[in-house]
Amino acid sequence: MKIGIGNDHVGIELKPIIKSYLEELGYEVIDFGAHSNERTDYPEYGKTVGEAVINNKVDLGILICGTGVGISIAANKVKGIRAVVCSDPYTAKLSREHNNTNVLAFGSRVIGSELAKMIVREWLEAEFEGGRHQNRINSIADIEQEYIC
Ligand code: RB5
């Protein structure tokens, strides 16, 4: 399974830790940047990783900025993306089981690397349950159709 990873300058130190962890778990990682700690803008990376997921260049995306908020909002503007910001493993797991999230975001200023790894693992190992949850996902897609051309 391929994971696309993206970050702004604030996420630059946490990214290599997460990348190595994903590789240890057996995932292939594609790094969409940023590649330096030079100040940059998170929307670019949220969009790029979101598009990579939608275009099937990767299976799932992981995003890191200061809080995870801005970069996840940007990713969520890509049609078909369901990005979640997580600071705890429970939300990460449920976001896959119930909401079929395809992008995970977290904040390098909010959580430490060990908690980030736990969140990543719970998220990746959880599976969408379908059933009644699929109807709700379909309703979200309907809203998207209504507002995004
Ligand atoms: C950058 O200063 C910061 O705003 C960004 O990393 C992120 O936290 C935005 O949501």
Tab-separated table of N, CA and C and ligand atoms in Angstrom:
chain	number	residue	atom	x	y	z
A	1	MET	N	0.841	-1.204	0.000
A	1	MET	CA	0.000	0.000	0.000
A	1	MET	C	0.874	1.251	0.000
A	2	LYS	N	0.460	2.244	-0.811
A	2	LYS	CA	1.249	3.478	-0.911
A	2	LYS	C	0.609	4.602	-0.106
A	3	ILE	N	1.429	5.290	0.667
A	3	ILE	CA	0.964	6.420	1.467
A	3	ILE	C	1.652	7.690	0.953
A	4	GLY	N	0.853	8.709	0.647
A	4	GLY	CA	1.405	10.017	0.274
A	4	GLY	C	1.523	10.865	1.534
A	5	ILE	N	2.664	11.519	1.683
A	5	ILE	CA	2.850	12.345	2.878
A	5	ILE	C	3.167	13.778	2.458
A	6	GLY	N	2.635	14.737	3.214
A	6	GLY	CA	2.883	16.151	2.903
A	6	GLY	C	2.886	16.966	4.179
A	7	ASN	N	3.547	18.100	4.126
A	7	ASN	CA	3.721	18.923	5.336
A	7	ASN	C	4.102	20.337	4.937
A	8	ASP	N	3.909	21.272	5.862
A	8	ASP	CA	4.491	22.606	5.670
A	8	ASP	C	5.803	22.663	6.458
A	9	HIS	N	6.373	23.843	6.601
A	9	HIS	CA	7.675	23.974	7.285
A	9	HIS	C	7.590	23.574	8.753
A	10	VAL	N	6.401	23.734	9.361
A	10	VAL	CA	6.258	23.395	10.781
A	10	VAL	C	6.245	21.873	10.986
A	11	GLY	N	5.837	21.151	9.949
A	11	GLY	CA	5.773	19.691	10.058
A	11	GLY	C	7.059	18.991	9.635
A	12	ILE	N	8.062	19.755	9.269
A	12	ILE	CA	9.262	19.175	8.651
A	12	ILE	C	10.051	18.238	9.575
A	13	GLU	N	10.041	18.502	10.871
A	13	GLU	CA	10.844	17.641	11.771
A	13	GLU	C	10.134	16.336	12.116
A	14	LEU	N	8.815	16.405	12.179
A	14	LEU	CA	8.057	15.188	12.508
A	14	LEU	C	7.964	14.244	11.300
A	15	LYS	N	7.979	14.809	10.105
A	15	LYS	CA	7.778	13.978	8.907
A	15	LYS	C	8.739	12.795	8.784
A	16	PRO	N	10.061	12.991	8.889
A	16	PRO	CA	10.948	11.831	8.711
A	16	PRO	C	10.706	10.716	9.728
A	17	ILE	N	10.261	11.091	10.913
A	17	ILE	CA	9.958	10.085	11.952
A	17	ILE	C	8.760	9.250	11.495
A	18	ILE	N	7.756	9.934	10.960
A	18	ILE	CA	6.547	9.232	10.497
A	18	ILE	C	6.851	8.417	9.245
A	19	LYS	N	7.655	8.983	8.370
A	19	LYS	CA	8.039	8.254	7.149
A	19	LYS	C	8.745	6.942	7.502
A	20	SER	N	9.724	7.022	8.391
A	20	SER	CA	10.469	5.809	8.780
A	20	SER	C	9.539	4.797	9.426
A	21	TYR	N	8.640	5.289	10.253
A	21	TYR	CA	7.701	4.387	10.930
A	21	TYR	C	6.825	3.665	9.903
A	22	LEU	N	6.332	4.409	8.924
A	22	LEU	CA	5.485	3.802	7.889
A	22	LEU	C	6.272	2.742	7.118
A	23	GLU	N	7.516	3.043	6.825
A	23	GLU	CA	8.354	2.080	6.091
A	23	GLU	C	8.609	0.829	6.929
A	24	GLU	N	8.832	1.052	8.228
A	24	GLU	CA	8.990	-0.091	9.150
A	24	GLU	C	7.756	-0.995	9.131
A	25	LEU	N	6.581	-0.368	9.015
A	25	LEU	CA	5.329	-1.140	8.996
A	25	LEU	C	5.082	-1.791	7.638
A	26	GLY	N	5.932	-1.477	6.663
A	26	GLY	CA	5.819	-2.125	5.348
A	26	GLY	C	5.113	-1.305	4.283
A	27	TYR	N	4.841	-0.032	4.565
A	27	TYR	CA	4.177	0.814	3.574
A	27	TYR	C	5.208	1.485	2.674
A	28	GLU	N	4.812	1.711	1.430
A	28	GLU	CA	5.636	2.526	0.531
A	28	GLU	C	5.202	3.979	0.741
A	29	VAL	N	6.175	4.875	0.840
A	29	VAL	CA	5.836	6.283	1.130
A	29	VAL	C	6.280	7.174	-0.025
A	30	ILE	N	5.366	8.023	-0.483
A	30	ILE	CA	5.734	9.034	-1.476
A	30	ILE	C	5.656	10.392	-0.780
A	31	ASP	N	6.774	11.100	-0.821
A	31	ASP	CA	6.895	12.377	-0.099
A	31	ASP	C	6.637	13.545	-1.053
A	32	PHE	N	5.550	14.274	-0.813
A	32	PHE	CA	5.167	15.386	-1.678
A	32	PHE	C	5.669	16.731	-1.150
A	33	GLY	N	6.578	16.708	-0.165
A	33	GLY	CA	7.135	17.951	0.368
A	33	GLY	C	6.237	18.555	1.423
A	34	ALA	N	6.639	19.646	1.997
A	34	ALA	CA	7.829	20.445	1.740
A	34	ALA	C	9.095	19.688	2.173
A	35	HIS	N	10.194	20.050	1.530
A	35	HIS	CA	11.441	19.336	1.794
A	35	HIS	C	12.439	20.136	2.623
A	36	SER	N	12.085	21.368	2.979
A	36	SER	CA	13.009	22.153	3.817
A	36	SER	C	12.200	22.911	4.865
A	37	ASN	N	12.913	23.524	5.805
A	37	ASN	CA	12.183	24.270	6.843
A	37	ASN	C	11.991	25.744	6.481
A	38	GLU	N	12.208	26.059	5.214
A	38	GLU	CA	11.927	27.411	4.724
A	38	GLU	C	10.415	27.652	4.811
A	39	ARG	N	10.020	28.839	5.255
A	39	ARG	CA	8.599	29.133	5.446
A	39	ARG	C	7.815	28.871	4.158
A	40	THR	N	6.705	28.156	4.297
A	40	THR	CA	5.898	27.830	3.126
A	40	THR	C	4.419	27.877	3.518
A	41	ASP	N	3.529	27.615	2.566
A	41	ASP	CA	2.095	27.703	2.844
A	41	ASP	C	1.446	26.324	2.740
A	42	TYR	N	0.766	25.937	3.807
A	42	TYR	CA	0.196	24.589	3.889
A	42	TYR	C	-0.831	24.216	2.817
A	43	PRO	N	-1.610	25.182	2.225
A	43	PRO	CA	-2.636	24.731	1.266
A	43	PRO	C	-2.073	23.926	0.093
A	44	GLU	N	-0.903	24.323	-0.368
A	44	GLU	CA	-0.272	23.623	-1.503
A	44	GLU	C	-0.107	22.117	-1.219
A	45	TYR	N	0.310	21.792	-0.017
A	45	TYR	CA	0.609	20.397	0.298
A	45	TYR	C	-0.657	19.597	0.594
A	46	GLY	N	-1.633	20.272	1.182
A	46	GLY	CA	-2.929	19.623	1.395
A	46	GLY	C	-3.565	19.271	0.056
A	47	LYS	N	-3.501	20.202	-0.879
A	47	LYS	CA	-4.078	19.988	-2.215
A	47	LYS	C	-3.320	18.886	-2.955
A	48	THR	N	-1.995	18.953	-2.940
A	48	THR	CA	-1.188	17.980	-3.689
A	48	THR	C	-1.426	16.558	-3.193
A	49	VAL	N	-1.435	16.374	-1.891
A	49	VAL	CA	-1.647	15.029	-1.347
A	49	VAL	C	-3.095	14.583	-1.595
A	50	GLY	N	-4.037	15.495	-1.436
A	50	GLY	CA	-5.447	15.178	-1.718
A	50	GLY	C	-5.613	14.715	-3.163
A	51	GLU	N	-5.000	15.425	-4.081
A	51	GLU	CA	-5.099	15.055	-5.501
A	51	GLU	C	-4.439	13.703	-5.776
A	52	ALA	N	-3.333	13.446	-5.099
A	52	ALA	CA	-2.642	12.156	-5.292
A	52	ALA	C	-3.544	10.998	-4.855
A	53	VAL	N	-4.319	11.212	-3.798
A	53	VAL	CA	-5.247	10.174	-3.328
A	53	VAL	C	-6.364	9.986	-4.360
A	54	ILE	N	-6.953	11.085	-4.774
A	54	ILE	CA	-8.084	11.012	-5.709
A	54	ILE	C	-7.656	10.439	-7.062
A	55	ASN	N	-6.432	10.744	-7.487
A	55	ASN	CA	-5.937	10.239	-8.780
A	55	ASN	C	-5.279	8.860	-8.670
A	56	ASN	N	-5.427	8.247	-7.490
A	56	ASN	CA	-4.896	6.891	-7.252
A	56	ASN	C	-3.376	6.760	-7.416
A	57	LYS	N	-2.660	7.876	-7.218
A	57	LYS	CA	-1.189	7.769	-7.201
A	57	LYS	C	-0.764	7.142	-5.874
A	58	VAL	N	-1.571	7.375	-4.848
A	58	VAL	CA	-1.358	6.758	-3.539
A	58	VAL	C	-2.713	6.258	-3.037
A	59	ASP	N	-2.674	5.382	-2.044
A	59	ASP	CA	-3.933	4.841	-1.502
A	59	ASP	C	-4.528	5.762	-0.454
A	60	LEU	N	-3.650	6.329	0.382
A	60	LEU	CA	-4.097	7.196	1.475
A	60	LEU	C	-3.075	8.313	1.673
A	61	GLY	N	-3.495	9.391	2.367
A	61	GLY	CA	-2.580	10.508	2.588
A	61	GLY	C	-2.416	10.842	4.066
A	62	ILE	N	-1.233	11.336	4.398
A	62	ILE	CA	-0.956	11.809	5.760
A	62	ILE	C	-0.352	13.210	5.653
A	63	LEU	N	-0.901	14.134	6.449
A	63	LEU	CA	-0.497	15.541	6.374
A	63	LEU	C	-0.080	16.064	7.747
A	64	ILE	N	0.942	16.898	7.759
A	64	ILE	CA	1.421	17.472	9.027
A	64	ILE	C	1.642	18.976	8.850
A	65	CYS	N	1.006	19.761	9.703
A	65	CYS	CA	1.356	21.182	9.807
A	65	CYS	C	1.416	21.494	11.308
A	66	GLY	N	1.308	22.746	11.691
A	66	GLY	CA	1.433	23.075	13.111
A	66	GLY	C	0.341	22.446	13.958
A	67	THR	N	-0.889	22.599	13.499
A	67	THR	CA	-2.035	22.034	14.219
A	67	THR	C	-2.713	20.897	13.463
A	68	GLY	N	-2.431	20.771	12.185
A	68	GLY	CA	-3.141	19.816	11.313
A	68	GLY	C	-4.403	20.414	10.726
A	69	VAL	N	-4.766	21.600	11.200
A	69	VAL	CA	-6.049	22.182	10.802
A	69	VAL	C	-6.011	22.737	9.374
A	70	GLY	N	-5.095	23.666	9.136
A	70	GLY	CA	-5.070	24.329	7.821
A	70	GLY	C	-4.867	23.341	6.684
A	71	ILE	N	-3.936	22.444	6.874
A	71	ILE	CA	-3.580	21.494	5.808
A	71	ILE	C	-4.734	20.511	5.547
A	72	SER	N	-5.496	20.181	6.593
A	72	SER	CA	-6.642	19.280	6.394
A	72	SER	C	-7.801	20.017	5.728
A	73	ILE	N	-7.972	21.287	6.063
A	73	ILE	CA	-9.034	22.062	5.392
A	73	ILE	C	-8.733	22.125	3.895
A	74	ALA	N	-7.473	22.377	3.558
A	74	ALA	CA	-7.080	22.441	2.138
A	74	ALA	C	-7.353	21.101	1.456
A	75	ALA	N	-6.951	20.009	2.085
A	75	ALA	CA	-7.169	18.676	1.489
A	75	ALA	C	-8.660	18.412	1.306
A	76	ASN	N	-9.461	18.856	2.265
A	76	ASN	CA	-10.904	18.610	2.184
A	76	ASN	C	-11.586	19.373	1.060
A	77	LYS	N	-10.893	20.332	0.459
A	77	LYS	CA	-11.457	21.052	-0.694
A	77	LYS	C	-11.306	20.253	-1.974
A	78	VAL	N	-10.496	19.201	-1.954
A	78	VAL	CA	-10.360	18.326	-3.124
A	78	VAL	C	-11.555	17.371	-3.109
A	79	LYS	N	-12.299	17.371	-4.201
A	79	LYS	CA	-13.522	16.573	-4.262
A	79	LYS	C	-13.237	15.093	-4.003
A	80	GLY	N	-13.917	14.529	-3.037
A	80	GLY	CA	-13.729	13.102	-2.720
A	80	GLY	C	-12.825	12.871	-1.523
A	81	ILE	N	-12.176	13.940	-1.062
A	81	ILE	CA	-11.311	13.778	0.114
A	81	ILE	C	-12.133	13.921	1.395
A	82	ARG	N	-11.853	12.997	2.316
A	82	ARG	CA	-12.410	13.083	3.664
A	82	ARG	C	-11.215	13.048	4.606
A	83	ALA	N	-10.773	14.246	4.973
A	83	ALA	CA	-9.584	14.361	5.828
A	83	ALA	C	-10.008	14.604	7.268
A	84	VAL	N	-9.297	13.975	8.194
A	84	VAL	CA	-9.573	14.154	9.616
A	84	VAL	C	-8.319	14.678	10.317
A	85	VAL	N	-8.520	15.619	11.234
A	85	VAL	CA	-7.412	16.051	12.110
A	85	VAL	C	-7.535	15.261	13.391
A	86	CYS	N	-6.476	14.597	13.805
A	86	CYS	CA	-6.524	13.753	14.993
A	86	CYS	C	-5.431	14.090	15.986
A	87	SER	N	-5.811	14.085	17.257
A	87	SER	CA	-4.825	14.168	18.336
A	87	SER	C	-4.942	12.960	19.244
A	88	ASP	N	-5.790	12.004	18.840
A	88	ASP	CA	-5.941	10.801	19.661
A	88	ASP	C	-6.235	9.591	18.781
A	89	PRO	N	-5.788	8.421	19.211
A	89	PRO	CA	-5.947	7.206	18.411
A	89	PRO	C	-7.408	6.766	18.238
A	90	TYR	N	-8.243	7.060	19.235
A	90	TYR	CA	-9.649	6.638	19.152
A	90	TYR	C	-10.347	7.319	17.974
A	91	THR	N	-10.162	8.633	17.873
A	91	THR	CA	-10.769	9.371	16.757
A	91	THR	C	-10.202	8.867	15.427
A	92	ALA	N	-8.903	8.592	15.413
A	92	ALA	CA	-8.272	8.109	14.182
A	92	ALA	C	-8.937	6.811	13.716
A	93	LYS	N	-9.088	5.873	14.633
A	93	LYS	CA	-9.691	4.566	14.310
A	93	LYS	C	-11.143	4.728	13.838
A	94	LEU	N	-11.923	5.473	14.617
A	94	LEU	CA	-13.343	5.653	14.272
A	94	LEU	C	-13.524	6.440	12.979
A	95	SER	N	-12.589	7.309	12.698
A	95	SER	CA	-12.714	8.108	11.468
A	95	SER	C	-12.592	7.232	10.227
A	96	ARG	N	-11.909	6.103	10.380
A	96	ARG	CA	-11.836	5.142	9.258
A	96	ARG	C	-13.059	4.235	9.284
A	97	GLU	N	-13.390	3.717	10.460
A	97	GLU	CA	-14.482	2.749	10.553
A	97	GLU	C	-15.836	3.359	10.181
A	98	HIS	N	-16.063	4.594	10.596
A	98	HIS	CA	-17.371	5.217	10.367
A	98	HIS	C	-17.370	6.231	9.217
A	99	ASN	N	-16.276	6.953	9.058
A	99	ASN	CA	-16.275	8.064	8.090
A	99	ASN	C	-15.438	7.780	6.845
A	100	ASN	N	-14.813	6.630	6.817
A	100	ASN	CA	-13.984	6.228	5.673
A	100	ASN	C	-13.018	7.344	5.251
A	101	THR	N	-12.336	7.915	6.230
A	101	THR	CA	-11.389	8.990	5.910
A	101	THR	C	-10.270	8.445	5.030
A	102	ASN	N	-9.870	9.278	4.096
A	102	ASN	CA	-8.772	8.869	3.204
A	102	ASN	C	-7.520	9.731	3.390
A	103	VAL	N	-7.620	10.719	4.268
A	103	VAL	CA	-6.449	11.530	4.638
A	103	VAL	C	-6.458	11.746	6.150
A	104	LEU	N	-5.287	11.573	6.750
A	104	LEU	CA	-5.106	11.814	8.190
A	104	LEU	C	-4.182	13.015	8.362
A	105	ALA	N	-4.582	13.949	9.227
A	105	ALA	CA	-3.719	15.108	9.504
A	105	ALA	C	-3.489	15.213	11.005
A	106	PHE	N	-2.316	15.706	11.378
A	106	PHE	CA	-2.084	16.029	12.787
A	106	PHE	C	-1.092	17.179	12.883
A	107	GLY	N	-1.009	17.722	14.104
A	107	GLY	CA	-0.210	18.923	14.312
A	107	GLY	C	1.078	18.630	15.052
A	108	SER	N	2.189	19.058	14.472
A	108	SER	CA	3.495	18.823	15.120
A	108	SER	C	3.668	19.708	16.348
A	109	ARG	N	2.831	20.761	16.458
A	109	ARG	CA	2.884	21.606	17.657
A	109	ARG	C	1.914	21.109	18.725
A	110	VAL	N	1.159	20.075	18.382
A	110	VAL	CA	0.099	19.598	19.284
A	110	VAL	C	0.457	18.254	19.919
A	111	ILE	N	0.966	17.336	19.101
A	111	ILE	CA	1.267	15.990	19.619
A	111	ILE	C	2.741	15.641	19.417
A	112	GLY	N	3.225	14.725	20.227
A	112	GLY	CA	4.607	14.244	20.116
A	112	GLY	C	4.699	13.082	19.132
A	113	SER	N	5.917	12.676	18.847
A	113	SER	CA	6.123	11.669	17.802
A	113	SER	C	5.561	10.296	18.179
A	114	GLU	N	5.622	9.915	19.454
A	114	GLU	CA	5.121	8.580	19.829
A	114	GLU	C	3.601	8.514	19.707
A	115	LEU	N	2.934	9.596	20.115
A	115	LEU	CA	1.475	9.632	19.963
A	115	LEU	C	1.112	9.678	18.475
A	116	ALA	N	1.867	10.421	17.704
A	116	ALA	CA	1.613	10.489	16.255
A	116	ALA	C	1.715	9.093	15.632
A	117	LYS	N	2.710	8.330	16.037
A	117	LYS	CA	2.883	6.975	15.489
A	117	LYS	C	1.690	6.090	15.856
A	118	MET	N	1.235	6.203	17.098
A	118	MET	CA	0.094	5.406	17.555
A	118	MET	C	-1.163	5.757	16.747
A	119	ILE	N	-1.345	7.057	16.523
A	119	ILE	CA	-2.491	7.531	15.739
A	119	ILE	C	-2.413	6.967	14.314
A	120	VAL	N	-1.237	7.044	13.722
A	120	VAL	CA	-1.036	6.555	12.353
A	120	VAL	C	-1.369	5.063	12.275
A	121	ARG	N	-0.886	4.322	13.233
A	121	ARG	CA	-1.100	2.867	13.203
A	121	ARG	C	-2.577	2.500	13.368
A	122	GLU	N	-3.236	3.147	14.329
A	122	GLU	CA	-4.677	2.880	14.530
A	122	GLU	C	-5.455	3.213	13.263
A	123	TRP	N	-5.100	4.324	12.655
A	123	TRP	CA	-5.805	4.781	11.453
A	123	TRP	C	-5.613	3.792	10.305
A	124	LEU	N	-4.384	3.381	10.090
A	124	LEU	CA	-4.089	2.505	8.957
A	124	LEU	C	-4.650	1.101	9.150
A	125	GLU	N	-4.736	0.666	10.377
A	125	GLU	CA	-5.182	-0.712	10.608
A	125	GLU	C	-6.706	-0.847	10.705
A	126	ALA	N	-7.386	0.277	10.844
A	126	ALA	CA	-8.851	0.227	10.931
A	126	ALA	C	-9.449	0.072	9.531
A	127	GLU	N	-10.659	-0.497	9.483
A	127	GLU	CA	-11.323	-0.690	8.187
A	127	GLU	C	-12.713	-0.078	8.195
A	128	PHE	N	-13.092	0.496	7.083
A	128	PHE	CA	-14.420	1.084	6.947
A	128	PHE	C	-15.478	-0.006	7.119
A	129	GLU	N	-16.502	0.290	7.930
A	129	GLU	CA	-17.528	-0.715	8.238
A	129	GLU	C	-18.669	-0.749	7.233
A	130	GLY	N	-18.787	0.283	6.397
A	130	GLY	CA	-19.856	0.311	5.391
A	130	GLY	C	-21.233	0.376	6.039
A	131	GLY	N	-22.202	-0.289	5.427
A	131	GLY	CA	-23.563	-0.341	5.974
A	131	GLY	C	-24.157	1.042	6.150
A	132	ARG	N	-24.690	1.308	7.351
A	132	ARG	CA	-25.351	2.602	7.593
A	132	ARG	C	-24.392	3.764	7.403
A	133	HIS	N	-23.098	3.487	7.614
A	133	HIS	CA	-22.113	4.564	7.465
A	133	HIS	C	-21.955	4.965	5.999
A	134	GLN	N	-22.158	4.015	5.095
A	134	GLN	CA	-22.031	4.328	3.668
A	134	GLN	C	-23.093	5.349	3.244
A	135	ASN	N	-24.301	5.210	3.799
A	135	ASN	CA	-25.363	6.167	3.450
A	135	ASN	C	-24.955	7.582	3.833
A	136	ARG	N	-24.276	7.702	4.967
A	136	ARG	CA	-23.874	9.032	5.445
A	136	ARG	C	-22.743	9.594	4.584
A	137	ILE	N	-21.864	8.709	4.148
A	137	ILE	CA	-20.785	9.140	3.248
A	137	ILE	C	-21.397	9.619	1.925
A	138	ASN	N	-22.423	8.878	1.473
A	138	ASN	CA	-23.098	9.284	0.241
A	138	ASN	C	-23.739	10.658	0.394
A	139	SER	N	-24.283	10.924	1.577
A	139	SER	CA	-24.900	12.242	1.817
A	139	SER	C	-23.845	13.343	1.805
A	140	ILE	N	-22.661	13.041	2.298
A	140	ILE	CA	-21.573	14.031	2.251
A	140	ILE	C	-21.206	14.308	0.784
A	141	ALA	N	-21.153	13.250	-0.009
A	141	ALA	CA	-20.826	13.410	-1.435
A	141	ALA	C	-21.897	14.250	-2.134
A	142	ASP	N	-23.150	14.093	-1.702
A	142	ASP	CA	-24.232	14.906	-2.285
A	142	ASP	C	-24.018	16.387	-1.992
A	143	ILE	N	-23.588	16.691	-0.780
A	143	ILE	CA	-23.335	18.095	-0.422
A	143	ILE	C	-22.217	18.640	-1.317
A	144	GLU	N	-21.205	17.801	-1.511
A	144	GLU	CA	-20.064	18.197	-2.355
A	144	GLU	C	-20.537	18.508	-3.774
A	145	GLN	N	-21.406	17.657	-4.301
A	145	GLN	CA	-21.944	17.852	-5.662
A	145	GLN	C	-22.671	19.182	-5.746
A	146	GLU	N	-23.373	19.516	-4.658
A	146	GLU	CA	-24.190	20.721	-4.658
A	146	GLU	C	-23.334	21.992	-4.679
A	147	TYR	N	-22.188	21.937	-3.996
A	147	TYR	CA	-21.410	23.161	-3.793
A	147	TYR	C	-20.100	23.247	-4.565
A	148	ILE	N	-19.588	22.129	-5.036
A	148	ILE	CA	-18.308	22.192	-5.755
A	148	ILE	C	-18.542	21.848	-7.206
A	149	CYS	N	-18.191	22.756	-8.093
A	149	CYS	CA	-18.417	22.511	-9.532
A	149	CYS	C	-17.299	21.648	-10.097
B	1	RB5	C1	2.078	27.957	10.277
B	1	RB5	O1	2.509	28.997	11.119
B	1	RB5	C2	0.807	27.363	10.835
B	1	RB5	O2	-0.230	28.256	10.728
B	1	RB5	C3	0.478	26.051	10.124
B	1	RB5	O3	1.513	25.139	10.288
B	1	RB5	C4	-0.766	25.336	10.586
B	1	RB5	O4	-0.769	25.152	11.970
B	1	RB5	C5	-2.041	25.869	10.091
B	1	RB5	O5	-3.132	25.344	10.351
